[in-house]
Short mmCIF file of C-alpha atoms in Angstrom, two decimals:
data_model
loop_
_atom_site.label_atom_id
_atom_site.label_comp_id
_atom_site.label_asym_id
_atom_site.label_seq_id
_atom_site.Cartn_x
_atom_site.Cartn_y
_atom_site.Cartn_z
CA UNK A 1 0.00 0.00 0.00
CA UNK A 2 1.18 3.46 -0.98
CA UNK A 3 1.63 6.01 2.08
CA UNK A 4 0.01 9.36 0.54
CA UNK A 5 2.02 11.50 0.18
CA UNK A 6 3.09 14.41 2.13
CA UNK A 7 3.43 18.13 0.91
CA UNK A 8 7.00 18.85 1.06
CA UNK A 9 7.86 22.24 3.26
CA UNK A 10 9.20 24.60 1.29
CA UNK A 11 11.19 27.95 2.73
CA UNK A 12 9.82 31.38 2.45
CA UNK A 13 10.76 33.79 -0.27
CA UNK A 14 12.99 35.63 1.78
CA UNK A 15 15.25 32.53 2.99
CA UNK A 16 15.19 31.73 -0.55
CA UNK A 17 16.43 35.40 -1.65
CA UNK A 18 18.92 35.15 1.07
CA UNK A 19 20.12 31.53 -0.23
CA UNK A 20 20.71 32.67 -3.60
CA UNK A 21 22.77 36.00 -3.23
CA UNK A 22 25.04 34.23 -0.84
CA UNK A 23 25.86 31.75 -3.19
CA UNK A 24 26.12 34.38 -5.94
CA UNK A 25 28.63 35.63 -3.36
CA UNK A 26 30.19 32.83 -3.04
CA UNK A 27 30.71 32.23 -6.52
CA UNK A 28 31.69 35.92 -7.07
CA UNK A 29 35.25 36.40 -9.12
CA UNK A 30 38.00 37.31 -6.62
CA UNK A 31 38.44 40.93 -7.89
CA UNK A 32 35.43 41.01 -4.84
CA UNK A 33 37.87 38.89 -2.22
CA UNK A 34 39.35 40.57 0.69
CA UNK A 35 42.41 42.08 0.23
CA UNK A 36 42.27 43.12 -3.79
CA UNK A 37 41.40 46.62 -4.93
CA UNK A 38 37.83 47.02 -6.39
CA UNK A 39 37.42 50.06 -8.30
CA UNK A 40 33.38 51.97 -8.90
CA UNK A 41 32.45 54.58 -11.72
CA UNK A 42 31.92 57.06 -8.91
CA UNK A 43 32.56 58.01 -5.39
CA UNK A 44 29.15 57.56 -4.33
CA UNK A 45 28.98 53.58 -5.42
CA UNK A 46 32.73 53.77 -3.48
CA UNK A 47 30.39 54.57 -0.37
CA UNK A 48 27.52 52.06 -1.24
CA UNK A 49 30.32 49.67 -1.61
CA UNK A 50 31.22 50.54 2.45
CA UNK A 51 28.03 50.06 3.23
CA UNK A 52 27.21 46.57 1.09
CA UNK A 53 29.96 45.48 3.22
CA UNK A 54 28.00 46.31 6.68
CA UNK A 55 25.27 43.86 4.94
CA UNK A 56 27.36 40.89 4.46
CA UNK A 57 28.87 40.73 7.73
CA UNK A 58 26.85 38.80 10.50
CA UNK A 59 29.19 37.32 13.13
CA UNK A 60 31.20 40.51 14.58
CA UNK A 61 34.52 41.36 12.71
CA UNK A 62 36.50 44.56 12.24
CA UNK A 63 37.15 45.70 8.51
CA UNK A 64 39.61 48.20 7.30
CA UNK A 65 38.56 49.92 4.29
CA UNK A 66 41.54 51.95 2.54
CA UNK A 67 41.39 53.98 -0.45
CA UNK A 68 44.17 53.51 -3.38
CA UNK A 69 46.76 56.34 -2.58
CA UNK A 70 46.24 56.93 0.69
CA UNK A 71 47.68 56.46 3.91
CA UNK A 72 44.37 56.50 6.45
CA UNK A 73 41.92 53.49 6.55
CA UNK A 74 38.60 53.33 8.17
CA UNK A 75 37.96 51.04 10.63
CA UNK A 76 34.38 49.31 10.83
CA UNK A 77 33.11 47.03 13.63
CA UNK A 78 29.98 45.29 12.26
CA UNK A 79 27.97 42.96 14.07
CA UNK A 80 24.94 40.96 12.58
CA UNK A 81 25.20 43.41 9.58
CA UNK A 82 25.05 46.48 12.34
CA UNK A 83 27.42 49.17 12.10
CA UNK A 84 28.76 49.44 15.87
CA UNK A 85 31.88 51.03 16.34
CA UNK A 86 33.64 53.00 13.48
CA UNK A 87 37.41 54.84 14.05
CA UNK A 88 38.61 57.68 11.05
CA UNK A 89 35.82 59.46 10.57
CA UNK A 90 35.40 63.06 11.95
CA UNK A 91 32.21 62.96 13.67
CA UNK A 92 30.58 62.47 17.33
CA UNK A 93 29.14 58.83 17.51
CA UNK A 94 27.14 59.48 20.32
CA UNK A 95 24.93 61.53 18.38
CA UNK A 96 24.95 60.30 15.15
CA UNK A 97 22.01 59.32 12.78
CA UNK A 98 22.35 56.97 9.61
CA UNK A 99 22.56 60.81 7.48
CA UNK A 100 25.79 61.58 9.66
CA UNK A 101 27.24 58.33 9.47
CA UNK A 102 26.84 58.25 5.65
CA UNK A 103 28.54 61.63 5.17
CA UNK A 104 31.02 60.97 6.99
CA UNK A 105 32.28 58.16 5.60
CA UNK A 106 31.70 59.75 1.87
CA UNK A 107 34.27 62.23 3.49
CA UNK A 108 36.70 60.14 5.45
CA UNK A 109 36.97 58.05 1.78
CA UNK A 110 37.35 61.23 -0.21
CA UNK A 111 36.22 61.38 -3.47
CA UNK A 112 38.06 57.71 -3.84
CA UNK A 113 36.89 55.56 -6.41
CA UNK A 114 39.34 52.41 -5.81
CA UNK A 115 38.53 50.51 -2.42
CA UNK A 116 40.62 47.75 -0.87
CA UNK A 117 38.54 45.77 2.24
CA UNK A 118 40.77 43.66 4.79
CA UNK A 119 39.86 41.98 8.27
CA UNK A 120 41.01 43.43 10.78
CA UNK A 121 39.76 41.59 13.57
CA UNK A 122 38.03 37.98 13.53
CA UNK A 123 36.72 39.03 17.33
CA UNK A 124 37.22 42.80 17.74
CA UNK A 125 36.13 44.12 21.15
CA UNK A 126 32.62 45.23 21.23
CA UNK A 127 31.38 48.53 22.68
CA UNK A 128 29.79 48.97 25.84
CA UNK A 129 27.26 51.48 24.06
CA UNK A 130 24.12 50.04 22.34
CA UNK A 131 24.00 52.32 19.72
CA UNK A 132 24.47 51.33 15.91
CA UNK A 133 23.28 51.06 12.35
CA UNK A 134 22.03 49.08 10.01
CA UNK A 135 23.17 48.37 7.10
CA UNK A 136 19.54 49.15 5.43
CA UNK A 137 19.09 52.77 7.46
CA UNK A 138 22.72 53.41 5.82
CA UNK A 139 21.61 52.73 2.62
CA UNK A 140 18.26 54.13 2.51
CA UNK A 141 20.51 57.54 3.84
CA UNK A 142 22.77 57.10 1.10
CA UNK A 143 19.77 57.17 -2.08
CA UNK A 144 17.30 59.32 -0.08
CA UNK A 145 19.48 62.27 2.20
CA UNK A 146 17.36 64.71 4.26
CA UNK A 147 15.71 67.49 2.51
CA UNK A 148 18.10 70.31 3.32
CA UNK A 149 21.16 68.55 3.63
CA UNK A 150 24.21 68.39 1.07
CA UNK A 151 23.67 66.39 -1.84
CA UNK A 152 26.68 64.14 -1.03
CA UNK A 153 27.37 62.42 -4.05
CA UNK A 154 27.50 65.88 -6.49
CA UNK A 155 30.02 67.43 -4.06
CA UNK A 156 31.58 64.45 -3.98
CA UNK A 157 32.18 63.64 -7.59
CA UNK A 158 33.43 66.99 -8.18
CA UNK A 159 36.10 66.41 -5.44
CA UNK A 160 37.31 63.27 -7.16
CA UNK A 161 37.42 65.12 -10.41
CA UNK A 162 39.59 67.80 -9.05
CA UNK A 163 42.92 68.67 -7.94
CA UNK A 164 41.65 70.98 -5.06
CA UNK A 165 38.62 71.82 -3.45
CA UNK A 166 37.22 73.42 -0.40
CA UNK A 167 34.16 73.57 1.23
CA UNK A 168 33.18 77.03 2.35
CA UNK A 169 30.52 76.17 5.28
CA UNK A 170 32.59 73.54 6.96
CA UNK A 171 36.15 74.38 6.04
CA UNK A 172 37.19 70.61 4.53
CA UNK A 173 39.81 71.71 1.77
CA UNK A 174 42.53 69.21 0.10
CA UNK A 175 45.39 70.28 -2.76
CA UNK A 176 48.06 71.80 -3.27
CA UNK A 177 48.73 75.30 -1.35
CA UNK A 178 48.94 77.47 -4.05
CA UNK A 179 45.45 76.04 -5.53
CA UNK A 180 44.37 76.51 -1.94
CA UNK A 181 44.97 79.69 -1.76
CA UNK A 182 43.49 80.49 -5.14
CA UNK A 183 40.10 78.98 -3.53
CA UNK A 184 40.19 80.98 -0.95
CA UNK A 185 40.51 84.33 -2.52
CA UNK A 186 37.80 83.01 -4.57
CA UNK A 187 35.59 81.99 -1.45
CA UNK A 188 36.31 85.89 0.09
CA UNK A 189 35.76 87.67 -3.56
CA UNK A 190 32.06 86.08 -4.07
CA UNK A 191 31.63 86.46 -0.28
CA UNK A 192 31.09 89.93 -1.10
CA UNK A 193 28.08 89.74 -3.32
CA UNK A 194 25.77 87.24 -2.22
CA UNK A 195 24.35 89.41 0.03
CA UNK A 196 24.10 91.83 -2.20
CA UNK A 197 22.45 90.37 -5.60
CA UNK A 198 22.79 86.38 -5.61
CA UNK A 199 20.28 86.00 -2.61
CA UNK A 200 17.68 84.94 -5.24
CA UNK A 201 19.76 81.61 -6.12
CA UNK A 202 20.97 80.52 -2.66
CA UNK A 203 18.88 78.06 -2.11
CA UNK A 204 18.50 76.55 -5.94
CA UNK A 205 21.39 73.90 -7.53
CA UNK A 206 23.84 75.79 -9.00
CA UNK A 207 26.99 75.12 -11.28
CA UNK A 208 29.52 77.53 -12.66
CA UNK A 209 32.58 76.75 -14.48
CA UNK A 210 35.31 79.33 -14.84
CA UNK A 211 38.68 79.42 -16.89
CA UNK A 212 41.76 80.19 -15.58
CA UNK A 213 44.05 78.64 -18.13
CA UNK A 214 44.13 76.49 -20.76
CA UNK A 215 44.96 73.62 -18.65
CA UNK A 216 42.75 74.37 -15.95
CA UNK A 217 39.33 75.85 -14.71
CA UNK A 218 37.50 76.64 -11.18
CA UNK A 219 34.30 75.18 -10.56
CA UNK A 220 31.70 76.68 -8.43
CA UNK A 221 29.26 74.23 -7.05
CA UNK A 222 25.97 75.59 -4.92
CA UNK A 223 23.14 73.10 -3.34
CA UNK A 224 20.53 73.67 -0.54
CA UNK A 225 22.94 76.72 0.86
CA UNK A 226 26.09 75.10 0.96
CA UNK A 227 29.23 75.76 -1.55
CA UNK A 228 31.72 73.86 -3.04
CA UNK A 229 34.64 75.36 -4.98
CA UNK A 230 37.31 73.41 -6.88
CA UNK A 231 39.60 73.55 -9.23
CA UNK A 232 39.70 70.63 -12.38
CA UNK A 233 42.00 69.90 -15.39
CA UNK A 234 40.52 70.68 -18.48
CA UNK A 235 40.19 66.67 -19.53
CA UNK A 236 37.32 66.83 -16.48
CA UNK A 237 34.79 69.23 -18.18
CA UNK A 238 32.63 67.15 -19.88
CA UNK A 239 32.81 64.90 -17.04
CA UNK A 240 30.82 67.21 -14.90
CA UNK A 241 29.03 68.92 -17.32
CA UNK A 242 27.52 65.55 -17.88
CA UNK A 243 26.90 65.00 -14.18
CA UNK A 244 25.82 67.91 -13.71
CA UNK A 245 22.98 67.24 -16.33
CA UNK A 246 22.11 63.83 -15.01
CA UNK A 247 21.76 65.58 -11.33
CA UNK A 248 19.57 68.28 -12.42
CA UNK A 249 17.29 66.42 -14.53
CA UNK A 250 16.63 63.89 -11.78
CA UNK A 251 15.51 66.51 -9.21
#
């Protein structure tokens, strides 16, 4: 006599989901292995990136993420794919919301666009504080910031495509000291008129190019109040012309 049979159990969708991308992972080529450089079309996928890695990390382990070129690496403690502890990154913790924690590390990385990810720790000390993030409030910060905060990834991008920039409203500049000082002057001369006849445009997107030689031009970037200038090689126009467009159009 045949038993009858039995409807076999079958796992929900989201197991099933969660099967296949680690396999996928698994099966990834190594350029994606710890320890080898992994390079992104753009700053802001350099930052997703970071934050992917917060999602693949259950058990508790300490990751150093360094940028190509640089010196400084930032140091993640993730737990259960939970952001808990993080060291380079000029912020205060203790106060932090997913926003902060997301432009901060677009800053501590720099404009970079070539990421190398190493262990650190297997068992890193975990902090007596409770606070942390996950990896989906990161990412959710990353493709929908505040309303009247800097749009991280234009200001970014233009950093990467420059050879100096500074940030007028919080004072983060990097180059050389001569193009330094050339952005300043420029931050003090159009200090000058905004009160005076640009007060109509503060608070709308705005790009301005300007040419200083044939090699090189100064950009002037503008969004929700803040201000970006920088200074690009002439190869980089089109470059951020074209982001520029894609930006605009999308908002």
């Amino acid at each position: 006599m045949i038993a009858p049979r039995k409807d076999t159990p079958t796992a929900p969708d989201t197991e099933v989901a969660e099967a296949r991308e680690a396999l996928q992972r698994v099966a990834a080529s190594e350029v994606q292995a710890y320890g080898a450089w992994r390079s992104f079309d753009s700053a802001t996928e350099a930052v997703r990136a970071v934050i992917g890695e917060i999602g693949e990390v259950v058990l508790a382990r300490s990751i150093a993420v360094s940028p190509q070129d640089r010196d400084a690496a930032l140091l993640l403690t993730i737990s259960n794919r939970h952001l808990v502890a993080l060291e380079g990154l000029s912020m205060d913790a203790s106060n932090a919301d997913a926003q902060d924690v997301v432009a901060a590390i677009a800053q501590a990385l720099d404009g970079a666009k070539s990421l190398r990810f190493d262990i650190a720790a297997r068992t890193p000390e975990m902090p007596s504080s409770a606070r942390s993030w996950s990896w989906q409030a990161l990412l959710e910060a990353l493709e929908a910031p505040r309303e009247n905060a800097v749009a991280p990834g234009i200001f970014t991008d233009v950093k990467a495509l420059s050879v100096a920039w500074l940030e007028v409203e919080t004072g983060g500049e990097t180059g050389p000291e001569a193009a330094l000082r050339a952005l300043h002057h420029m931050a003090k001369a159009r200090g000058g008129f905004v009160g005076q006849v640009d007060q109509f445009r503060q608070d709308r997107p705005h790009l301005a190019l300007f040419s200083m030689t044939e090699q090189m031009f100064a950009v002037e970037v503008s969004w929700q109040g803040n201000l970006l200038l920088a200074i690009c090689e002439a190869s980089a126009r089109e470059d951020l012309l074209a982001m520029w467009r894609g930006l605009v159009a999308g908002t």
